[in-house]
Amino acid sequence: MSKVAVVTGSNKGIGFAIVKGLAKQYPGIVYLTARNEQLGKKAVKDLETQGLKVAFHQLDIDNQESIDRFSNFIKERHQGLDLLVNNAAIAYKVADSTSFMEQAKNTMRINFTGTLNLCSALFPLLRPHARVVNVSSRAGMLNIVKDAEFRNKLVSDNLSVDELVGLMAHFVELARLGKNESISRSAYGMSKVGLTALTKIQQRQFDKDSRTDLVINAVCPGYVATDMSSHKGYLTPEQGAETPIYLSLLAENWTGPKGLLWAEKKVVDWADLNWSWK
Ligand SMILES: NC(=O)c1ccc[n+]([C@@H]2O[C@H](COP(=O)([O-])OP(=O)(O)OC[C@H]3O[C@@H](n4cnc5c(N)ncnc54)[C@H](OP(=O)(O)O)[C@@H]3O)[C@@H](O)[C@H]2O)c1
């Protein structure tokens, strides 16, 4: 049985570079997915011209019908999944005139809730030894959260997915009321705080799962020159893809760190309140 890998939001940027890297070394079928079918198919053709063969399927993580169609397709065609890279995300530009309330709602809905919804649909299909990589960011280190009580809830080893969903919804509600500064000023950062906290919970769930050796990690790719960073990042997309690919290919029966945030192939202490970009 051939292994199956899926990368979300991979028509461009870091996701595209992850697919390109996996196409060279993943021992199975790699799915490039995109919300826009035309852009996705064009990306597949780009890889073909480089001698790399990948499969394509439409997938919009902000659309439950698209998620259901995709998970049904994977179930029927492959009966299982071995690698999921949750890469798709949005970030508003600083100069964007959209109200903060809207930005917070949309960013949280796509980056956090959309990713969670996709996981809910695809996790039942994961086969033993599957790997999941959540592309998060050090823009979402815990210390961007000002409120100590909110932080304590986020780091609790008993935090459930429902409670985390409630915390993220609370932030969006505060944004609606114009009171979010008591928690954080960054909608994008909070969506990634949520994703990194989710990763810890998801690994705890995997640890109790009857399927052996399910491993999930979160990763910050670094500051990468893509459309998201207005091409200001100092890493190429290929360099940004290195740690996500490393985590995608962790050895079977992995006993190393899991459920954690990584960058540059090392674990980052997400909860370090003194952390800063050096
Ligand atoms: N670039 C950086 O410096 C940096 C730093 C830290 C973390 N990250 C993270 O790295 C990941 C990739 O970012 P990037 O820099 O490569 O950004 P990018 O160039 O803007 O690419 C984002 C990708 O996500 C897709 N996407 C957005 N919403 C989607 C949805 N609802 N469903 C499916 N796909 C969707 C986009 O599709 P469209 O083409 O249709 O818009 C695009 O393919 C993100 O999770 C980002 O937060 C980036």
mmCIF file of C-alpha atoms and ligand atoms in Angstrom:
data_model
loop_
_atom_site.group_PDB
_atom_site.id
_atom_site.type_symbol
_atom_site.label_atom_id
_atom_site.label_comp_id
_atom_site.label_asym_id
_atom_site.label_seq_id
_atom_site.Cartn_x
_atom_site.Cartn_y
_atom_site.Cartn_z
ATOM 1 C CA MET A 1 0.000 0.000 0.000
ATOM 2 C CA SER A 2 1.393 3.347 -1.040
ATOM 3 C CA LYS A 3 1.834 6.047 1.608
ATOM 4 C CA VAL A 4 -0.202 9.235 1.198
ATOM 5 C CA ALA A 5 0.853 12.783 2.113
ATOM 6 C CA VAL A 6 -1.259 15.955 2.024
ATOM 7 C CA VAL A 7 -0.095 19.575 2.245
ATOM 8 C CA THR A 8 -2.689 22.326 2.622
ATOM 9 C CA GLY A 9 -2.381 25.723 0.929
ATOM 10 C CA SER A 10 0.427 24.471 -1.271
ATOM 11 C CA ASN A 11 -0.099 26.298 -4.572
ATOM 12 C CA LYS A 12 2.571 28.819 -3.533
ATOM 13 C CA GLY A 13 4.979 29.934 -0.844
ATOM 14 C CA ILE A 14 6.208 27.584 1.877
ATOM 15 C CA GLY A 15 3.490 24.994 1.185
ATOM 16 C CA PHE A 16 4.616 24.715 -2.430
ATOM 17 C CA ALA A 17 8.236 24.313 -1.288
ATOM 18 C CA ILE A 18 7.161 21.604 1.186
ATOM 19 C CA VAL A 19 5.403 19.701 -1.615
ATOM 20 C CA LYS A 20 8.451 20.135 -3.843
ATOM 21 C CA GLY A 21 10.764 18.785 -1.137
ATOM 22 C CA LEU A 22 8.445 15.876 -0.342
ATOM 23 C CA ALA A 23 8.078 15.036 -4.044
ATOM 24 C CA LYS A 24 11.824 14.379 -4.055
ATOM 25 C CA GLN A 25 11.972 12.204 -0.947
ATOM 26 C CA TYR A 26 8.566 11.062 0.346
ATOM 27 C CA PRO A 27 8.038 7.335 -0.187
ATOM 28 C CA GLY A 28 4.486 7.686 -1.515
ATOM 29 C CA ILE A 29 1.933 9.955 -3.205
ATOM 30 C CA VAL A 30 2.081 13.652 -2.337
ATOM 31 C CA TYR A 31 -1.080 15.759 -2.687
ATOM 32 C CA LEU A 32 -0.645 19.430 -3.506
ATOM 33 C CA THR A 33 -3.928 21.026 -2.421
ATOM 34 C CA ALA A 34 -5.274 24.523 -3.004
ATOM 35 C CA ARG A 35 -8.520 26.372 -2.456
ATOM 36 C CA ASN A 36 -8.279 27.713 -6.011
ATOM 37 C CA GLU A 37 -8.279 24.787 -8.434
ATOM 38 C CA GLN A 38 -6.661 26.739 -11.280
ATOM 39 C CA LEU A 39 -3.768 27.949 -9.120
ATOM 40 C CA GLY A 40 -3.317 24.446 -7.720
ATOM 41 C CA LYS A 41 -3.187 22.798 -11.141
ATOM 42 C CA LYS A 42 -0.779 25.438 -12.384
ATOM 43 C CA ALA A 43 1.505 24.675 -9.424
ATOM 44 C CA VAL A 44 1.362 20.953 -10.229
ATOM 45 C CA LYS A 45 2.393 21.773 -13.820
ATOM 46 C CA ASP A 46 5.293 23.915 -12.543
ATOM 47 C CA LEU A 47 6.565 20.886 -10.639
ATOM 48 C CA GLU A 48 6.083 18.662 -13.673
ATOM 49 C CA THR A 49 8.374 20.945 -15.673
ATOM 50 C CA GLN A 50 10.961 20.324 -12.933
ATOM 51 C CA GLY A 51 10.529 16.576 -13.375
ATOM 52 C CA LEU A 52 8.478 16.155 -10.175
ATOM 53 C CA LYS A 53 5.169 14.315 -10.082
ATOM 54 C CA VAL A 54 2.517 15.124 -7.477
ATOM 55 C CA ALA A 55 -1.246 14.672 -7.275
ATOM 56 C CA PHE A 56 -3.773 17.489 -6.921
ATOM 57 C CA HIS A 57 -7.069 17.979 -5.086
ATOM 58 C CA GLN A 58 -9.056 21.109 -4.328
ATOM 59 C CA LEU A 59 -9.202 21.891 -0.594
ATOM 60 C CA ASP A 60 -10.443 25.042 1.108
ATOM 61 C CA ILE A 61 -9.986 24.671 4.860
ATOM 62 C CA ASP A 62 -12.515 27.486 5.335
ATOM 63 C CA ASN A 63 -15.284 25.481 3.671
ATOM 64 C CA GLN A 64 -16.770 22.420 5.375
ATOM 65 C CA GLU A 65 -18.132 21.004 2.099
ATOM 66 C CA SER A 66 -14.669 21.176 0.555
ATOM 67 C CA ILE A 67 -13.174 19.492 3.639
ATOM 68 C CA ASP A 68 -15.794 16.724 3.541
ATOM 69 C CA ARG A 69 -15.340 16.189 -0.213
ATOM 70 C CA PHE A 70 -11.596 15.918 0.270
ATOM 71 C CA SER A 71 -11.714 13.543 3.236
ATOM 72 C CA ASN A 72 -14.251 11.315 1.440
ATOM 73 C CA PHE A 73 -11.968 11.273 -1.590
ATOM 74 C CA ILE A 74 -8.922 10.261 0.474
ATOM 75 C CA LYS A 75 -10.954 7.585 2.255
ATOM 76 C CA GLU A 76 -12.310 6.079 -0.955
ATOM 77 C CA ARG A 77 -9.137 6.362 -3.041
ATOM 78 C CA HIS A 78 -6.518 5.513 -0.407
ATOM 79 C CA GLN A 79 -8.361 4.214 2.692
ATOM 80 C CA GLY A 80 -5.951 6.161 4.873
ATOM 81 C CA LEU A 81 -3.450 8.976 5.297
ATOM 82 C CA ASP A 82 0.186 8.959 6.454
ATOM 83 C CA LEU A 83 1.191 12.629 6.501
ATOM 84 C CA LEU A 84 -0.791 15.848 6.916
ATOM 85 C CA VAL A 85 0.957 19.223 6.763
ATOM 86 C CA ASN A 86 -1.410 21.963 7.921
ATOM 87 C CA ASN A 87 0.240 24.877 6.151
ATOM 88 C CA ALA A 88 -2.678 26.983 4.826
ATOM 89 C CA ALA A 89 -3.143 30.331 6.548
ATOM 90 C CA ILE A 90 -3.827 34.006 5.982
ATOM 91 C CA ALA A 91 -2.335 37.181 7.428
ATOM 92 C CA TYR A 92 -3.608 40.708 6.875
ATOM 93 C CA LYS A 93 -1.057 43.306 5.817
ATOM 94 C CA VAL A 94 -0.315 46.041 8.360
ATOM 95 C CA ALA A 95 -1.736 48.633 5.968
ATOM 96 C CA ASP A 96 -5.004 46.718 5.432
ATOM 97 C CA SER A 97 -8.011 48.899 6.239
ATOM 98 C CA THR A 98 -10.263 45.989 7.323
ATOM 99 C CA SER A 99 -11.465 46.595 10.904
ATOM 100 C CA PHE A 100 -9.553 44.696 13.578
ATOM 101 C CA MET A 101 -12.797 42.967 14.563
ATOM 102 C CA GLU A 102 -13.125 41.509 11.028
ATOM 103 C CA GLN A 103 -9.440 40.652 10.843
ATOM 104 C CA ALA A 104 -9.591 38.787 14.155
ATOM 105 C CA LYS A 105 -12.734 36.877 13.138
ATOM 106 C CA ASN A 106 -11.438 35.867 9.700
ATOM 107 C CA THR A 107 -7.879 35.084 10.763
ATOM 108 C CA MET A 108 -9.020 32.900 13.660
ATOM 109 C CA ARG A 109 -11.653 31.171 11.514
ATOM 110 C CA ILE A 110 -9.175 30.159 8.794
ATOM 111 C CA ASN A 111 -5.884 29.639 10.642
ATOM 112 C CA PHE A 112 -7.235 28.010 13.809
ATOM 113 C CA THR A 113 -10.797 26.766 13.243
ATOM 114 C CA GLY A 114 -10.245 25.755 9.600
ATOM 115 C CA THR A 115 -7.178 23.738 10.550
ATOM 116 C CA LEU A 116 -9.033 22.138 13.463
ATOM 117 C CA ASN A 117 -11.991 21.243 11.212
ATOM 118 C CA LEU A 118 -9.683 19.620 8.689
ATOM 119 C CA CYS A 119 -7.985 17.642 11.475
ATOM 120 C CA SER A 120 -11.383 16.441 12.723
ATOM 121 C CA ALA A 121 -12.190 15.155 9.232
ATOM 122 C CA LEU A 122 -8.805 13.578 8.470
ATOM 123 C CA PHE A 123 -7.538 12.269 11.816
ATOM 124 C CA PRO A 124 -9.832 9.194 11.697
ATOM 125 C CA LEU A 125 -8.010 8.270 8.463
ATOM 126 C CA LEU A 126 -4.490 8.473 9.910
ATOM 127 C CA ARG A 127 -2.669 5.172 9.734
ATOM 128 C CA PRO A 128 -0.204 3.929 12.388
ATOM 129 C CA HIS A 129 3.113 5.887 12.215
ATOM 130 C CA ALA A 130 1.344 8.892 10.638
ATOM 131 C CA ARG A 131 2.910 12.314 11.039
ATOM 132 C CA VAL A 132 1.092 15.648 11.323
ATOM 133 C CA VAL A 133 2.841 19.015 11.079
ATOM 134 C CA ASN A 134 1.040 22.220 12.050
ATOM 135 C CA VAL A 135 2.761 25.216 10.460
ATOM 136 C CA SER A 136 2.553 27.777 13.247
ATOM 137 C CA SER A 137 4.755 30.787 13.946
ATOM 138 C CA ARG A 138 6.935 32.388 16.589
ATOM 139 C CA ALA A 139 4.638 35.376 16.038
ATOM 140 C CA GLY A 140 2.410 33.227 18.257
ATOM 141 C CA MET A 141 4.759 32.639 21.182
ATOM 142 C CA LEU A 142 2.858 32.461 24.470
ATOM 143 C CA ASN A 143 4.367 35.737 25.662
ATOM 144 C CA ILE A 144 2.271 37.745 23.190
ATOM 145 C CA VAL A 145 -0.648 36.930 25.529
ATOM 146 C CA LYS A 146 -0.711 39.685 28.155
ATOM 147 C CA ASP A 147 -3.280 38.215 30.522
ATOM 148 C CA ALA A 148 -1.693 35.750 33.007
ATOM 149 C CA GLU A 149 -4.932 33.874 33.691
ATOM 150 C CA PHE A 150 -5.507 33.379 29.950
ATOM 151 C CA ARG A 151 -1.906 32.158 29.587
ATOM 152 C CA ASN A 152 -2.264 29.731 32.501
ATOM 153 C CA LYS A 153 -5.299 28.175 30.840
ATOM 154 C CA LEU A 154 -3.403 27.827 27.549
ATOM 155 C CA VAL A 155 -0.491 25.964 29.117
ATOM 156 C CA SER A 156 -2.585 23.695 31.341
ATOM 157 C CA ASP A 157 -1.970 19.995 30.662
ATOM 158 C CA ASN A 158 -5.691 19.453 31.185
ATOM 159 C CA LEU A 159 -6.817 21.953 28.523
ATOM 160 C CA SER A 160 -9.351 20.319 26.195
ATOM 161 C CA VAL A 161 -9.988 21.176 22.550
ATOM 162 C CA ASP A 162 -13.406 22.585 23.506
ATOM 163 C CA GLU A 163 -11.863 24.805 26.172
ATOM 164 C CA LEU A 164 -9.216 26.027 23.712
ATOM 165 C CA VAL A 165 -11.916 26.769 21.122
ATOM 166 C CA GLY A 166 -13.670 28.761 23.866
ATOM 167 C CA LEU A 167 -10.499 30.770 24.626
ATOM 168 C CA MET A 168 -9.995 31.630 20.952
ATOM 169 C CA ALA A 169 -13.686 32.598 20.630
ATOM 170 C CA HIS A 170 -13.302 34.804 23.708
ATOM 171 C CA PHE A 171 -10.429 36.662 22.041
ATOM 172 C CA VAL A 172 -12.524 37.200 18.880
ATOM 173 C CA GLU A 173 -15.428 38.426 21.023
ATOM 174 C CA LEU A 174 -13.131 40.891 22.833
ATOM 175 C CA ALA A 175 -11.956 42.088 19.406
ATOM 176 C CA ARG A 176 -15.605 42.644 18.446
ATOM 177 C CA LEU A 177 -16.030 44.770 21.570
ATOM 178 C CA GLY A 178 -12.749 46.621 20.982
ATOM 179 C CA LYS A 179 -11.339 45.166 24.228
ATOM 180 C CA ASN A 180 -8.824 42.654 22.866
ATOM 181 C CA GLU A 181 -5.770 44.659 24.021
ATOM 182 C CA SER A 182 -6.157 43.106 27.475
ATOM 183 C CA ILE A 183 -5.185 39.794 25.801
ATOM 184 C CA SER A 184 -3.240 40.673 22.636
ATOM 185 C CA ARG A 185 -3.065 43.136 19.772
ATOM 186 C CA SER A 186 -2.274 40.493 17.166
ATOM 187 C CA ALA A 187 -5.034 38.501 15.442
ATOM 188 C CA TYR A 188 -2.510 36.479 13.434
ATOM 189 C CA GLY A 189 -0.371 35.889 16.532
ATOM 190 C CA MET A 190 -3.383 34.681 18.528
ATOM 191 C CA SER A 191 -4.423 32.293 15.752
ATOM 192 C CA LYS A 192 -0.939 30.750 15.950
ATOM 193 C CA VAL A 193 -1.000 30.720 19.775
ATOM 194 C CA GLY A 194 -4.165 28.669 19.355
ATOM 195 C CA LEU A 195 -2.568 26.359 16.794
ATOM 196 C CA THR A 196 0.497 25.655 18.942
ATOM 197 C CA ALA A 197 -1.690 25.025 22.017
ATOM 198 C CA LEU A 198 -3.879 22.741 19.877
ATOM 199 C CA THR A 199 -0.817 20.742 18.812
ATOM 200 C CA LYS A 200 -0.051 19.859 22.454
ATOM 201 C CA ILE A 201 -3.619 18.662 23.012
ATOM 202 C CA GLN A 202 -3.646 16.688 19.753
ATOM 203 C CA GLN A 203 -0.459 14.834 20.756
ATOM 204 C CA ARG A 204 -2.048 13.957 24.119
ATOM 205 C CA GLN A 205 -4.993 12.520 22.170
ATOM 206 C CA PHE A 206 -2.606 10.586 19.896
ATOM 207 C CA ASP A 207 -0.830 9.170 22.955
ATOM 208 C CA LYS A 208 -4.118 7.553 24.022
ATOM 209 C CA ASP A 209 -4.958 6.354 20.504
ATOM 210 C CA SER A 210 -4.929 2.640 19.675
ATOM 211 C CA ARG A 211 -3.012 3.409 16.460
ATOM 212 C CA THR A 212 0.672 3.213 17.237
ATOM 213 C CA ASP A 213 3.222 6.013 16.849
ATOM 214 C CA LEU A 214 1.036 8.962 15.794
ATOM 215 C CA VAL A 215 3.184 12.102 16.061
ATOM 216 C CA ILE A 216 2.232 15.760 15.668
ATOM 217 C CA ASN A 217 4.401 18.843 16.022
ATOM 218 C CA ALA A 218 4.051 22.566 15.382
ATOM 219 C CA VAL A 219 6.725 24.465 13.493
ATOM 220 C CA CYS A 220 7.790 28.016 12.784
ATOM 221 C CA PRO A 221 9.382 28.078 9.324
ATOM 222 C CA GLY A 222 11.307 31.313 10.050
ATOM 223 C CA TYR A 223 10.916 34.647 8.309
ATOM 224 C CA VAL A 224 10.396 33.606 4.704
ATOM 225 C CA ALA A 225 10.128 35.638 1.479
ATOM 226 C CA THR A 226 6.574 34.839 0.350
ATOM 227 C CA ASP A 227 3.434 36.786 -0.518
ATOM 228 C CA MET A 228 2.482 36.624 3.179
ATOM 229 C CA SER A 229 5.628 38.503 4.239
ATOM 230 C CA SER A 230 5.453 40.801 1.171
ATOM 231 C CA HIS A 231 8.699 39.049 0.184
ATOM 232 C CA LYS A 232 10.568 40.735 3.041
ATOM 233 C CA GLY A 233 11.626 37.494 4.755
ATOM 234 C CA TYR A 234 15.335 36.579 4.588
ATOM 235 C CA LEU A 235 14.773 32.849 3.970
ATOM 236 C CA THR A 236 13.769 31.300 0.661
ATOM 237 C CA PRO A 237 10.589 29.170 0.665
ATOM 238 C CA GLU A 238 12.858 26.111 0.274
ATOM 239 C CA GLN A 239 14.755 27.110 3.424
ATOM 240 C CA GLY A 240 11.452 27.738 5.217
ATOM 241 C CA ALA A 241 10.303 24.255 4.191
ATOM 242 C CA GLU A 242 13.314 22.507 5.753
ATOM 243 C CA THR A 243 12.024 22.019 9.304
ATOM 244 C CA PRO A 244 8.433 21.197 8.227
ATOM 245 C CA ILE A 245 9.901 18.496 5.936
ATOM 246 C CA TYR A 246 12.209 17.268 8.706
ATOM 247 C CA LEU A 247 9.188 16.865 11.013
ATOM 248 C CA SER A 248 7.213 15.192 8.196
ATOM 249 C CA LEU A 249 9.902 12.541 7.861
ATOM 250 C CA LEU A 250 10.592 11.766 11.545
ATOM 251 C CA ALA A 251 11.738 8.165 11.917
ATOM 252 C CA GLU A 252 9.257 5.390 12.630
ATOM 253 C CA ASN A 253 8.573 4.717 16.324
ATOM 254 C CA TRP A 254 9.770 8.221 17.150
ATOM 255 C CA THR A 255 10.718 8.624 20.813
ATOM 256 C CA GLY A 256 11.936 12.227 20.524
ATOM 257 C CA PRO A 257 10.023 15.426 21.323
ATOM 258 C CA LYS A 258 6.422 15.616 20.130
ATOM 259 C CA GLY A 259 3.413 17.877 20.530
ATOM 260 C CA LEU A 260 5.847 20.815 20.660
ATOM 261 C CA LEU A 261 6.850 23.899 18.684
ATOM 262 C CA TRP A 262 9.995 23.598 16.566
ATOM 263 C CA ALA A 263 12.148 25.950 14.514
ATOM 264 C CA GLU A 264 15.472 25.292 12.776
ATOM 265 C CA LYS A 265 15.081 21.569 13.566
ATOM 266 C CA LYS A 266 15.087 22.240 17.317
ATOM 267 C CA VAL A 267 12.357 22.503 19.929
ATOM 268 C CA VAL A 268 11.459 26.061 20.942
ATOM 269 C CA ASP A 269 10.176 26.703 24.470
ATOM 270 C CA TRP A 270 6.826 28.165 23.429
ATOM 271 C CA ALA A 271 5.924 29.088 27.026
ATOM 272 C CA ASP A 272 9.167 31.016 27.733
ATOM 273 C CA LEU A 273 7.880 34.439 28.743
ATOM 274 C CA ASN A 274 11.331 36.003 28.263
ATOM 275 C CA TRP A 275 11.582 34.830 24.674
ATOM 276 C CA SER A 276 12.375 37.476 22.069
ATOM 277 C CA TRP A 277 13.633 37.614 18.469
ATOM 278 C CA LYS A 278 17.400 37.934 18.821
HETATM 279 N N1 LIG B 1 6.240 33.703 5.428
HETATM 280 C C1 LIG B 1 6.657 33.760 6.690
HETATM 281 O O1 LIG B 1 7.604 34.506 7.030
HETATM 282 C C2 LIG B 1 6.012 32.885 7.739
HETATM 283 C C3 LIG B 1 6.511 32.951 9.056
HETATM 284 C C4 LIG B 1 5.947 32.139 10.038
HETATM 285 C C5 LIG B 1 4.907 31.293 9.707
HETATM 286 N N2 LIG B 1 4.423 31.247 8.412
HETATM 287 C C6 LIG B 1 3.344 30.312 8.124
HETATM 288 O O2 LIG B 1 3.727 29.495 7.023
HETATM 289 C C7 LIG B 1 2.560 29.048 6.313
HETATM 290 C C8 LIG B 1 2.709 29.364 4.846
HETATM 291 O O3 LIG B 1 2.824 30.766 4.698
HETATM 292 P P1 LIG B 1 3.416 31.475 3.389
HETATM 293 O O4 LIG B 1 4.370 32.486 3.877
HETATM 294 O O5 LIG B 1 3.830 30.465 2.410
HETATM 295 O O6 LIG B 1 2.102 32.265 2.895
HETATM 296 P P2 LIG B 1 1.484 32.477 1.431
HETATM 297 O O7 LIG B 1 2.555 32.576 0.432
HETATM 298 O O8 LIG B 1 0.513 33.587 1.619
HETATM 299 O O9 LIG B 1 0.698 31.109 1.187
HETATM 300 C C9 LIG B 1 -0.414 30.778 1.960
HETATM 301 C C10 LIG B 1 -1.101 29.617 1.296
HETATM 302 O O10 LIG B 1 -2.270 29.281 2.086
HETATM 303 C C11 LIG B 1 -3.371 29.243 1.207
HETATM 304 N N3 LIG B 1 -4.649 29.461 1.893
HETATM 305 C C12 LIG B 1 -5.100 30.560 2.521
HETATM 306 N N4 LIG B 1 -6.350 30.349 2.966
HETATM 307 C C13 LIG B 1 -6.680 29.087 2.620
HETATM 308 C C14 LIG B 1 -7.834 28.297 2.783
HETATM 309 N N5 LIG B 1 -8.936 28.774 3.373
HETATM 310 N N6 LIG B 1 -7.829 27.030 2.324
HETATM 311 C C15 LIG B 1 -6.740 26.525 1.699
HETATM 312 N N7 LIG B 1 -5.629 27.241 1.471
HETATM 313 C C16 LIG B 1 -5.605 28.512 1.931
HETATM 314 C C17 LIG B 1 -3.088 30.275 0.145
HETATM 315 O O11 LIG B 1 -3.932 30.087 -0.985
HETATM 316 P P3 LIG B 1 -4.230 31.293 -2.053
HETATM 317 O O12 LIG B 1 -3.074 31.329 -2.992
HETATM 318 O O13 LIG B 1 -5.514 30.857 -2.700
HETATM 319 O O14 LIG B 1 -4.363 32.555 -1.250
HETATM 320 C C18 LIG B 1 -1.620 29.946 -0.108
HETATM 321 O O15 LIG B 1 -1.507 28.812 -0.927
HETATM 322 C C19 LIG B 1 1.389 29.750 6.990
HETATM 323 O O16 LIG B 1 0.800 28.892 7.936
HETATM 324 C C20 LIG B 1 2.033 30.934 7.686
HETATM 325 O O17 LIG B 1 1.268 31.410 8.758
HETATM 326 C C21 LIG B 1 4.948 32.027 7.431
#
